XYZ file of C-alpha atoms in Angstrom:
625
model
C 0.329 -94.813 -67.769
C 1.571 -95.664 -64.281
C -0.260 -94.109 -61.402
C 1.832 -92.255 -58.757
C 3.189 -94.634 -56.141
C 2.605 -94.200 -52.444
C 2.785 -96.353 -49.347
C -0.070 -96.294 -46.898
C -0.050 -97.346 -43.268
C -2.864 -99.445 -41.843
C -4.756 -98.127 -38.824
C -7.335 -100.160 -36.916
C -10.653 -98.685 -35.760
C -11.794 -100.392 -32.570
C -15.454 -99.328 -32.609
C -18.167 -101.269 -34.426
C -20.310 -99.268 -36.811
C -23.096 -101.608 -37.843
C -26.377 -100.114 -36.679
C -29.549 -101.900 -35.777
C -31.146 -100.469 -38.910
C -28.360 -101.840 -41.090
C -28.647 -105.227 -39.406
C -32.305 -105.197 -40.326
C -31.326 -104.570 -43.950
C -28.797 -107.380 -43.841
C -31.094 -109.939 -42.319
C -34.344 -108.658 -43.768
C -33.206 -109.415 -47.314
C -33.277 -113.114 -46.473
C -36.752 -113.048 -44.906
C -39.683 -114.823 -46.483
C -42.552 -112.750 -47.829
C -45.419 -112.222 -45.393
C -47.886 -111.294 -48.102
C -50.902 -113.617 -48.006
C -52.809 -115.037 -50.924
C -55.947 -113.116 -49.883
C -54.122 -109.817 -50.465
C -53.409 -110.689 -54.083
C -55.728 -110.268 -57.038
C -57.563 -113.584 -57.751
C -57.078 -113.221 -61.494
C -53.370 -112.672 -61.016
C -53.189 -115.702 -58.728
C -54.914 -117.888 -61.310
C -52.608 -116.749 -64.084
C -49.540 -117.241 -61.920
C -50.686 -120.694 -60.824
C -51.200 -121.784 -64.428
C -47.819 -120.410 -65.486
C -46.078 -122.005 -62.509
C -47.626 -125.390 -63.251
C -46.398 -125.293 -66.831
C -42.915 -123.989 -66.090
C -42.083 -125.885 -62.906
C -43.023 -129.407 -63.988
C -39.584 -130.130 -65.401
C -37.871 -128.490 -62.417
C -39.709 -130.154 -59.557
C -36.671 -131.846 -58.088
C -34.632 -128.637 -58.310
C -37.370 -126.660 -56.586
C -37.514 -129.179 -53.735
C -33.798 -128.831 -53.242
C -34.144 -125.032 -53.257
C -36.889 -125.243 -50.634
C -34.717 -127.315 -48.302
C -31.838 -124.911 -48.773
C -34.007 -121.887 -48.033
C -35.562 -123.508 -44.949
C -32.084 -124.158 -43.629
C -31.025 -120.581 -44.413
C -34.114 -119.193 -42.684
C -33.376 -121.226 -39.549
C -29.867 -119.819 -39.553
C -31.295 -116.329 -40.056
C -33.665 -116.659 -37.121
C -30.813 -117.815 -34.901
C -28.700 -114.920 -36.096
C -31.426 -112.427 -35.186
C -31.520 -113.726 -31.604
C -27.731 -113.866 -31.261
C -26.874 -110.540 -32.859
C -29.839 -108.326 -31.955
C -28.631 -107.320 -28.495
C -25.001 -107.220 -29.594
C -25.874 -104.827 -32.399
C -27.698 -102.503 -30.001
C -24.643 -102.409 -27.753
C -22.362 -101.639 -30.699
C -24.766 -98.940 -31.857
C -24.388 -97.112 -28.552
C -20.580 -97.109 -28.871
C -20.433 -95.879 -32.477
C -18.485 -92.698 -33.109
C -20.025 -89.818 -35.053
C -17.387 -90.286 -37.768
C -18.345 -93.901 -38.333
C -22.062 -93.099 -38.376
C -21.499 -90.929 -41.443
C -20.773 -93.798 -43.801
C -23.225 -96.307 -42.365
C -25.995 -97.156 -44.788
C -29.598 -96.246 -44.049
C -32.438 -98.548 -45.152
C -33.594 -97.702 -48.658
C -37.282 -96.841 -49.004
C -37.663 -99.410 -51.775
C -36.369 -102.333 -49.721
C -38.942 -104.964 -48.895
C -38.817 -108.527 -47.624
C -37.677 -110.949 -50.309
C -39.714 -114.067 -51.124
C -38.466 -117.478 -50.123
C -38.447 -119.069 -53.546
C -38.091 -117.791 -57.112
C -41.561 -119.004 -58.018
C -43.126 -116.898 -55.221
C -42.014 -113.606 -56.742
C -44.369 -112.058 -59.302
C -42.664 -111.896 -62.676
C -39.919 -114.352 -61.718
C -38.300 -116.249 -64.570
C -37.666 -119.938 -63.736
C -33.983 -120.922 -63.836
C -32.628 -122.532 -66.991
C -29.823 -124.346 -65.144
C -26.158 -123.758 -66.012
C -25.575 -121.881 -69.248
C -22.305 -122.147 -71.171
C -22.344 -120.639 -74.636
C -21.009 -122.793 -77.474
C -18.119 -121.412 -79.498
C -17.747 -121.901 -83.255
C -14.158 -123.052 -83.727
C -11.854 -120.935 -85.827
C -11.248 -122.608 -89.165
C -8.093 -123.043 -91.227
C -7.467 -119.878 -93.216
C -5.583 -119.669 -96.524
C -2.825 -117.083 -96.147
C -2.933 -116.217 -99.848
C -6.623 -115.296 -99.590
C -6.955 -113.921 -96.045
C -3.440 -113.142 -94.809
C -4.563 -110.996 -91.848
C -5.938 -112.218 -88.514
C -7.282 -109.696 -85.952
C -8.607 -110.200 -82.433
C -8.942 -108.496 -79.025
C -6.954 -109.802 -76.079
C -8.624 -111.552 -73.142
C -7.462 -111.877 -69.512
C -10.481 -113.807 -68.198
C -9.877 -117.158 -66.505
C -13.397 -118.373 -65.698
C -13.499 -121.115 -68.326
C -10.545 -122.926 -66.743
C -11.847 -122.872 -63.167
C -15.360 -123.951 -64.158
C -13.728 -126.833 -66.051
C -11.663 -127.707 -62.987
C -14.792 -127.915 -60.876
C -16.569 -130.128 -63.420
C -13.670 -132.544 -63.664
C -13.350 -132.803 -59.899
C -17.063 -133.618 -59.774
C -16.597 -136.323 -62.400
C -18.217 -134.458 -65.301
C -16.985 -133.410 -68.728
C -18.043 -130.080 -70.244
C -20.321 -129.917 -73.241
C -18.685 -129.847 -76.648
C -17.398 -126.441 -77.797
C -18.200 -124.660 -74.511
C -14.609 -124.116 -73.346
C -12.925 -120.832 -74.189
C -9.388 -122.043 -74.776
C -7.863 -118.571 -74.365
C -9.187 -118.426 -70.781
C -7.466 -121.714 -70.065
C -4.213 -120.403 -71.514
C -4.394 -117.151 -69.574
C -5.092 -118.812 -66.239
C -1.397 -119.627 -66.046
C 1.550 -117.268 -65.735
C 4.496 -117.584 -68.091
C 8.053 -116.323 -67.843
C 7.670 -113.423 -70.233
C 10.067 -110.499 -69.682
C 8.814 -107.370 -67.962
C 8.543 -104.268 -70.147
C 11.442 -101.836 -69.982
C 11.181 -98.512 -68.234
C 9.584 -95.741 -70.327
C 8.402 -98.317 -72.869
C 4.920 -99.667 -73.629
C 2.998 -100.904 -70.554
C 3.540 -104.518 -71.653
C 6.272 -106.562 -73.322
C 5.784 -108.737 -76.418
C 7.329 -112.191 -76.907
C 7.073 -114.654 -79.810
C 8.208 -118.266 -80.095
C 7.980 -120.761 -82.981
C 8.288 -124.552 -82.840
C 6.759 -127.701 -84.387
C 3.125 -128.257 -83.439
C 2.268 -131.184 -81.150
C -1.160 -131.494 -82.794
C -0.117 -132.258 -86.379
C 3.207 -133.609 -87.646
C 3.539 -131.225 -90.586
C 2.537 -127.975 -88.898
C 4.176 -125.293 -86.753
C 2.943 -123.559 -83.623
C 3.430 -119.840 -83.062
C 3.133 -118.426 -79.550
C 2.530 -114.708 -78.898
C 2.871 -113.527 -75.300
C 2.245 -110.206 -73.538
C 3.366 -109.279 -70.018
C 2.119 -106.159 -68.228
C 4.290 -104.179 -65.861
C 3.874 -105.108 -62.216
C 2.557 -102.844 -59.479
C 2.347 -103.565 -55.763
C -0.820 -102.760 -53.796
C 1.012 -99.922 -52.029
C 1.696 -98.310 -55.407
C -1.838 -98.514 -56.765
C -3.161 -95.325 -55.207
C -6.586 -94.903 -53.644
C -9.298 -97.435 -54.512
C -13.055 -96.934 -54.555
C -14.540 -100.450 -54.471
C -18.214 -101.373 -54.471
C -19.016 -104.997 -53.660
C -22.258 -106.007 -55.392
C -23.218 -109.243 -53.666
C -25.902 -111.795 -54.500
C -27.689 -112.915 -51.309
C -30.552 -114.789 -52.993
C -31.732 -118.107 -51.613
C -29.562 -120.207 -53.915
C -26.419 -118.685 -52.340
C -26.943 -120.608 -49.089
C -24.648 -123.559 -49.902
C -21.080 -123.595 -48.476
C -19.394 -123.101 -51.872
C -21.316 -119.879 -52.473
C -22.058 -117.191 -49.867
C -19.751 -118.548 -47.121
C -16.888 -118.832 -49.617
C -17.701 -115.344 -50.941
C -17.596 -113.878 -47.431
C -14.192 -115.402 -46.735
C -12.838 -114.310 -50.126
C -13.811 -110.674 -49.618
C -12.375 -110.671 -46.102
C -9.064 -111.695 -47.657
C -9.314 -108.812 -50.123
C -10.197 -106.162 -47.541
C -7.214 -107.111 -45.364
C -4.998 -105.529 -48.023
C -6.774 -102.176 -48.102
C -5.772 -99.008 -46.266
C -7.194 -95.729 -44.979
C -7.338 -94.026 -48.379
C -9.467 -96.831 -49.836
C -13.243 -96.741 -49.699
C -15.497 -99.807 -49.593
C -19.241 -99.886 -50.200
C -21.440 -102.978 -50.102
C -24.697 -103.445 -52.002
C -26.680 -106.648 -51.594
C -29.475 -107.855 -53.822
C -32.121 -110.550 -53.677
C -35.809 -109.742 -54.221
C -34.775 -106.100 -53.763
C -31.458 -104.305 -53.504
C -30.103 -102.364 -50.535
C -26.987 -100.592 -49.289
C -25.082 -102.224 -46.426
C -21.996 -99.992 -46.326
C -21.632 -96.562 -47.886
C -17.966 -95.601 -48.312
C -16.398 -97.303 -45.282
C -12.670 -96.809 -44.722
C -10.581 -99.594 -46.226
C -8.577 -100.117 -43.035
C -11.667 -100.456 -40.813
C -11.267 -104.224 -40.733
C -13.738 -104.792 -37.904
C -16.525 -102.956 -39.674
C -15.899 -104.652 -43.015
C -15.660 -108.123 -41.494
C -18.729 -107.611 -39.344
C -20.778 -106.408 -42.309
C -19.737 -109.429 -44.390
C -20.425 -111.869 -41.567
C -24.040 -110.715 -41.209
C -24.997 -111.565 -44.789
C -27.479 -114.404 -45.185
C -29.165 -115.907 -48.210
C -32.853 -115.809 -49.147
C -35.148 -114.737 -51.984
C -34.892 -114.474 -55.750
C -32.309 -112.539 -57.739
C -32.886 -108.945 -58.861
C -29.377 -108.282 -60.086
C -30.221 -105.449 -62.467
C -31.522 -103.220 -59.678
C -28.402 -103.992 -57.649
C -26.065 -102.980 -60.473
C -27.729 -99.589 -60.794
C -27.430 -98.977 -57.059
C -23.797 -100.107 -57.054
C -22.877 -97.688 -59.820
C -24.575 -94.861 -57.925
C -22.293 -95.499 -54.947
C -19.252 -95.795 -57.216
C -20.069 -92.368 -58.641
C -20.649 -90.927 -55.183
C -17.179 -91.945 -53.956
C -15.367 -91.548 -57.291
C -11.581 -91.119 -56.923
C -9.917 -88.979 -59.570
C -6.761 -90.707 -60.817
C -7.493 -93.743 -58.654
C -9.227 -97.100 -59.037
C -13.011 -97.060 -59.301
C -14.487 -100.523 -59.672
C -17.645 -102.512 -59.000
C -17.006 -106.155 -58.044
C -20.041 -108.321 -58.811
C -20.210 -111.696 -57.043
C -23.046 -114.123 -57.817
C -23.893 -117.771 -58.424
C -26.393 -117.354 -61.196
C -28.596 -115.332 -63.455
C -30.678 -112.166 -63.072
C -34.187 -113.609 -63.006
C -36.270 -110.759 -61.573
C -36.547 -107.213 -62.909
C -34.530 -106.135 -65.951
C -33.092 -109.275 -67.547
C -32.345 -107.890 -70.995
C -28.685 -108.618 -71.670
C -28.315 -105.725 -74.111
C -29.612 -103.244 -71.531
C -27.221 -104.537 -68.884
C -24.284 -104.384 -71.290
C -25.218 -100.839 -72.309
C -25.256 -99.806 -68.646
C -21.868 -101.392 -67.973
C -20.364 -99.877 -71.129
C -21.614 -96.380 -70.321
C -20.172 -96.570 -66.806
C -16.864 -97.746 -68.236
C -16.695 -94.548 -70.263
C -17.040 -92.625 -66.993
C -14.080 -94.447 -65.457
C -15.899 -97.119 -63.432
C -14.869 -100.684 -64.251
C -16.650 -103.963 -63.528
C -15.096 -107.224 -62.327
C -17.258 -110.367 -62.102
C -16.685 -113.254 -59.696
C -18.687 -116.454 -60.130
C -19.555 -118.908 -57.353
C -21.211 -122.317 -57.312
C -23.274 -124.129 -59.915
C -26.930 -124.865 -60.515
C -28.345 -121.837 -62.322
C -24.988 -120.422 -63.339
C -24.798 -118.099 -66.373
C -21.187 -118.245 -67.535
C -21.934 -116.285 -70.698
C -23.451 -113.339 -68.825
C -20.565 -113.117 -66.361
C -18.000 -113.164 -69.163
C -19.733 -110.572 -71.318
C -20.407 -108.134 -68.479
C -16.737 -108.177 -67.453
C -15.610 -107.767 -71.068
C -17.778 -104.671 -71.509
C -16.764 -103.265 -68.139
C -12.976 -103.135 -68.615
C -12.677 -105.921 -66.073
C -11.809 -109.531 -65.505
C -14.121 -112.517 -65.145
C -12.948 -115.124 -62.643
C -14.752 -118.148 -61.257
C -14.023 -118.881 -57.585
C -14.309 -122.604 -56.942
C -12.163 -122.791 -53.791
C -10.504 -120.691 -51.124
C -7.193 -121.190 -52.930
C -8.637 -119.623 -56.070
C -9.947 -116.721 -53.996
C -6.451 -116.166 -52.654
C -4.969 -116.327 -56.156
C -7.381 -113.777 -57.666
C -7.924 -111.428 -54.714
C -4.569 -111.579 -52.942
C -1.753 -112.757 -55.200
C -3.149 -111.034 -58.305
C -4.990 -108.163 -56.629
C -3.128 -105.483 -58.587
C -3.973 -107.194 -61.879
C -7.595 -107.596 -60.803
C -8.037 -103.936 -59.853
C -5.653 -101.855 -61.992
C -6.013 -101.599 -65.770
C -2.690 -100.529 -67.326
C -3.766 -100.662 -70.999
C -7.204 -100.755 -72.593
C -8.615 -101.597 -76.012
C -5.656 -103.889 -76.727
C -5.871 -105.481 -80.191
C -3.637 -107.975 -81.962
C -3.218 -108.253 -85.728
C -1.009 -110.785 -87.492
C -0.269 -110.655 -91.223
C 1.047 -113.968 -92.553
C 3.474 -114.128 -95.462
C 1.847 -116.235 -98.233
C 5.265 -116.965 -99.733
C 6.117 -119.081 -96.675
C 2.822 -119.752 -94.885
C 0.093 -121.607 -96.746
C -2.500 -121.913 -93.953
C -3.019 -120.826 -90.360
C -5.502 -121.288 -87.529
C -5.995 -119.164 -84.399
C -6.627 -121.395 -81.376
C -9.323 -119.835 -79.195
C -10.450 -116.190 -79.056
C -13.543 -117.101 -81.100
C -15.748 -114.480 -79.442
C -12.931 -111.904 -79.532
C -12.534 -111.853 -83.316
C -12.413 -108.424 -84.966
C -12.767 -107.280 -88.542
C -9.544 -106.244 -90.231
C -10.578 -102.584 -90.343
C -11.437 -102.629 -86.606
C -7.734 -102.707 -85.791
C -7.292 -99.019 -86.686
C -10.660 -97.889 -85.329
C -10.165 -96.572 -81.797
C -13.907 -96.589 -81.186
C -14.115 -100.399 -81.459
C -14.177 -102.093 -78.044
C -11.340 -104.534 -77.369
C -9.638 -106.077 -74.336
C -7.821 -104.771 -71.286
C -4.673 -105.889 -69.496
C -4.042 -105.426 -65.785
C -0.836 -104.865 -63.852
C 1.229 -108.058 -64.011
C -1.195 -109.866 -66.320
C 0.126 -112.256 -68.954
C -1.764 -112.879 -72.205
C -1.014 -115.803 -74.530
C -2.246 -116.618 -78.038
C -1.398 -119.615 -80.230
C -1.515 -119.971 -84.019
C -1.090 -123.310 -85.744
C 0.300 -122.842 -89.254
C 1.484 -124.886 -92.223
C 4.315 -123.871 -94.523
C 3.879 -123.721 -98.291
C 6.251 -126.651 -98.899
C 4.712 -128.874 -96.200
C 2.104 -130.559 -98.407
C -1.141 -132.075 -97.046
C -2.890 -128.726 -97.328
C -6.429 -128.516 -95.988
C -7.437 -126.345 -98.958
C -6.785 -126.821 -102.667
C -4.398 -124.379 -104.341
C -5.972 -121.713 -106.508
C -5.701 -121.984 -110.261
C -5.400 -118.242 -110.692
C -3.408 -115.668 -108.776
C 0.130 -114.849 -107.768
C 2.681 -117.687 -108.025
C 5.557 -117.039 -105.612
C 7.866 -119.421 -107.519
C 7.421 -118.052 -111.055
C 5.916 -114.600 -110.611
C 7.324 -111.324 -109.495
C 8.501 -111.895 -105.917
C 7.175 -109.280 -103.532
C 7.240 -111.206 -100.274
C 10.119 -111.410 -97.817
C 11.716 -114.827 -97.538
C 12.962 -114.026 -94.029
C 9.673 -113.347 -92.253
C 6.747 -115.694 -91.760
C 4.501 -112.996 -90.314
C 4.259 -109.406 -89.162
C 2.768 -108.776 -85.717
C 1.049 -105.490 -84.841
C -0.628 -104.395 -81.608
C -2.682 -101.357 -80.704
C -3.476 -100.128 -77.200
C -4.718 -97.089 -75.324
C -3.443 -95.838 -71.991
C -6.179 -95.786 -69.325
C -6.750 -92.028 -69.483
C -6.355 -91.613 -73.254
C -8.682 -92.133 -76.228
C -6.097 -92.412 -79.015
C -4.288 -95.700 -79.578
C -0.588 -96.344 -79.988
C 0.938 -98.862 -82.403
C 3.567 -101.550 -81.816
C 4.929 -103.796 -84.583
C 7.307 -106.766 -84.704
C 8.467 -109.011 -87.560
C 8.373 -112.754 -86.830
C 11.353 -114.317 -88.563
C 11.467 -117.811 -89.993
C 14.917 -118.459 -88.542
C 13.681 -118.103 -84.948
C 12.055 -121.532 -85.138
C 13.508 -124.514 -83.324
C 13.824 -127.857 -85.071
C 11.889 -129.965 -82.567
C 9.205 -129.415 -79.959
C 11.585 -130.694 -77.280
C 13.839 -127.708 -77.951
C 11.051 -125.220 -77.249
C 10.776 -123.606 -73.816
C 8.841 -125.207 -70.963
C 6.357 -122.349 -71.168
C 5.781 -123.001 -74.870
C 5.157 -126.717 -74.356
C 2.931 -126.118 -71.343
C 0.817 -123.551 -73.210
C 0.477 -126.070 -76.039
C -0.652 -128.691 -73.515
C -3.283 -126.384 -72.000
C -4.649 -125.514 -75.428
C -4.517 -129.196 -76.317
C -6.761 -130.167 -73.405
C -9.229 -127.439 -74.328
C -9.370 -128.631 -77.921
C -9.757 -132.290 -76.933
C -12.648 -131.467 -74.596
C -14.212 -129.245 -77.265
C -13.872 -132.270 -79.601
C -11.925 -130.262 -82.151
C -11.573 -131.941 -85.520
C -8.214 -130.225 -86.132
C -6.198 -132.510 -83.806
C -4.981 -135.135 -86.252
C -2.115 -136.768 -84.333
C -2.980 -135.780 -80.781
C -4.700 -137.685 -77.980
C -4.731 -137.874 -74.188
C -1.606 -140.042 -74.064
C 0.370 -137.448 -76.009
C -1.192 -134.675 -73.968
C -0.106 -136.340 -70.714
C 3.452 -136.771 -71.944
C 3.590 -133.173 -73.190
C 2.298 -131.846 -69.865
C 4.798 -133.792 -67.803
C 7.658 -132.545 -69.961
C 6.778 -128.890 -69.298
C 6.070 -128.591 -65.555
C 9.150 -126.457 -64.895
C 9.681 -125.104 -61.377
C 5.945 -124.641 -60.664
C 6.388 -123.100 -57.212
C 2.621 -122.518 -56.834
C 1.644 -126.024 -57.936
C -0.820 -124.886 -60.613
C 0.872 -126.886 -63.367
C 0.931 -130.070 -61.312
C -2.759 -129.571 -60.592
C -3.350 -129.233 -64.341
C -1.492 -132.522 -64.870
C -3.945 -134.224 -62.498
C -6.869 -132.682 -64.363
C -5.488 -134.064 -67.628
C -5.447 -137.570 -66.137
C -8.985 -137.127 -64.802
C -10.271 -135.868 -68.145
C -8.633 -138.816 -69.915
C -10.301 -141.287 -67.560
C -13.709 -139.621 -67.911
C -13.398 -139.501 -71.691
C -12.586 -143.221 -71.702
C -15.649 -144.072 -69.610
C -17.875 -142.101 -71.968
C -16.555 -144.077 -74.910
C -17.547 -147.348 -73.223
C -21.020 -148.553 -74.339
C -23.722 -148.182 -71.694
C -26.456 -150.221 -73.379
C -25.869 -153.862 -74.175
C -27.893 -155.839 -76.679
C -28.887 -159.294 -75.501
C -31.712 -161.779 -75.888
C -32.794 -162.355 -72.321
C -35.808 -164.515 -73.040
C -37.032 -165.891 -69.731
C -33.604 -165.624 -68.152
C -33.165 -163.141 -65.320
C -30.837 -160.158 -65.734
C -28.360 -159.991 -64.147
C -28.025 -163.773 -64.463
C -28.349 -165.837 -61.300
C -25.306 -167.560 -59.832
C -24.880 -171.109 -61.056
C -23.241 -173.929 -59.132
C -19.777 -174.809 -60.363
C -19.834 -177.825 -62.660
C -17.271 -180.525 -61.867
């Protein structure tokens, strides 16, 4: 369903609307706790001291770094209070009555946040970065399990977290990359859907696999219809922002502030923006400000400072309350969560958070997650919350990535054009002996889930592209991974019931955003659409294969029999195409970096030697004539 199109004109409000009370909320969240030890129960202090000693021993260095960061943030906060106190009072006197209406008032529950996580009663010590391991999809026998079913995915966080690691000289842990998120980071030249057709087009392509000499590679691509920001209709956006102490570094809160300024520059008078911040407690900074009030939005974002521990669960509840308050019928209603880590104070139960997000999705309020920085980063939580909230998970590692997600792809980030999108492929056992889905491990669905409209699946936004790859082996290829069955249907001697023209049958189900019943699309994939060599395949096909190849190499997949970094480099360079944005050339550099890092890890670090009394390293010896 396409929302009605309209063009809005931007109008600038010249008056500032940040009150002294709101400034206190903004800066008070970063303040250290003034509660003294004498005010606390001695028994509680003893228990906390014992627990802290046990839990913090292994994290001593990290805690020291956190302390230095918080001290620096507090110095900046104190300077900000001096600089902005009088200015805020002057702006308060010039506020109009209209602007006062949407200014936030301090919540009764807001209190000063503690300086460090360990100072907050009930705080859970950080577990450092968390990336969930994926169990690779295996090779399936088409004669036994001919049907493969999965939900689509438009997240991109796995690629950008990988990019950051490689630029820092680190390789990811085995099996932690979600290959589909690497594939879907890039745009491909899929055709736009026709007018009055489904909200997305479907493309298939078949060519020899670069990973194994005797296998084929099938590409399935979806492309959503495009929508400009002017055509989106009114937006009700709630920014849920982490201002805990760990956000003080330049790649976190400062980058977040700049990113959201870029987003708000594209809004107009019909849009509403609310801001909720959370650290030791959560509070409202803006309550339904006009989208074209650039000065107010920028000023509110500029006043944010970092301090305290992270009570994200309380912030989510408050954010959803504001989203409900300003709900726009027929428009976009979305919470945008931006954080660098985990929820370590308050409700931390993942199931409870997911239930909250899912219930709000049913009421028309989506959730998009934006990740920043590293240290205590929970990639799994960010991905799962976005999946359950009809939203996208993106990791912002640079200002260029912020521009890509929040400017270039803003319509895709905000507007869902089809929900609960599922893919099902039935392979023809007469032609296909085995197949393997590359990626989408945590998006797998049972066969019967395809026709069950109550089963949660994936969403696609305006202009989004989605790509999936299957590696498959024909019946007559030989070198099968599985032995042939002794009993069962023999396609050569038995009663032929399979088509000899089709290798597979592709089906998709989707729901329009305001509907609960799915619609079905189906497409035969013909054997004669294959090309004879990989070089004859499109640039997009070869590039997608290269991206999936890097993901599989870094995941240390045991299904890449004739594929290595040299072949990956050659494949990448053959498929760069026009690349006007430079993303493919950047990927080529990442391939070279990954190859170099992988080579250094293969080199032995320890060396066996019998030093005896000889010094190591050996001393210089005079040259013998």
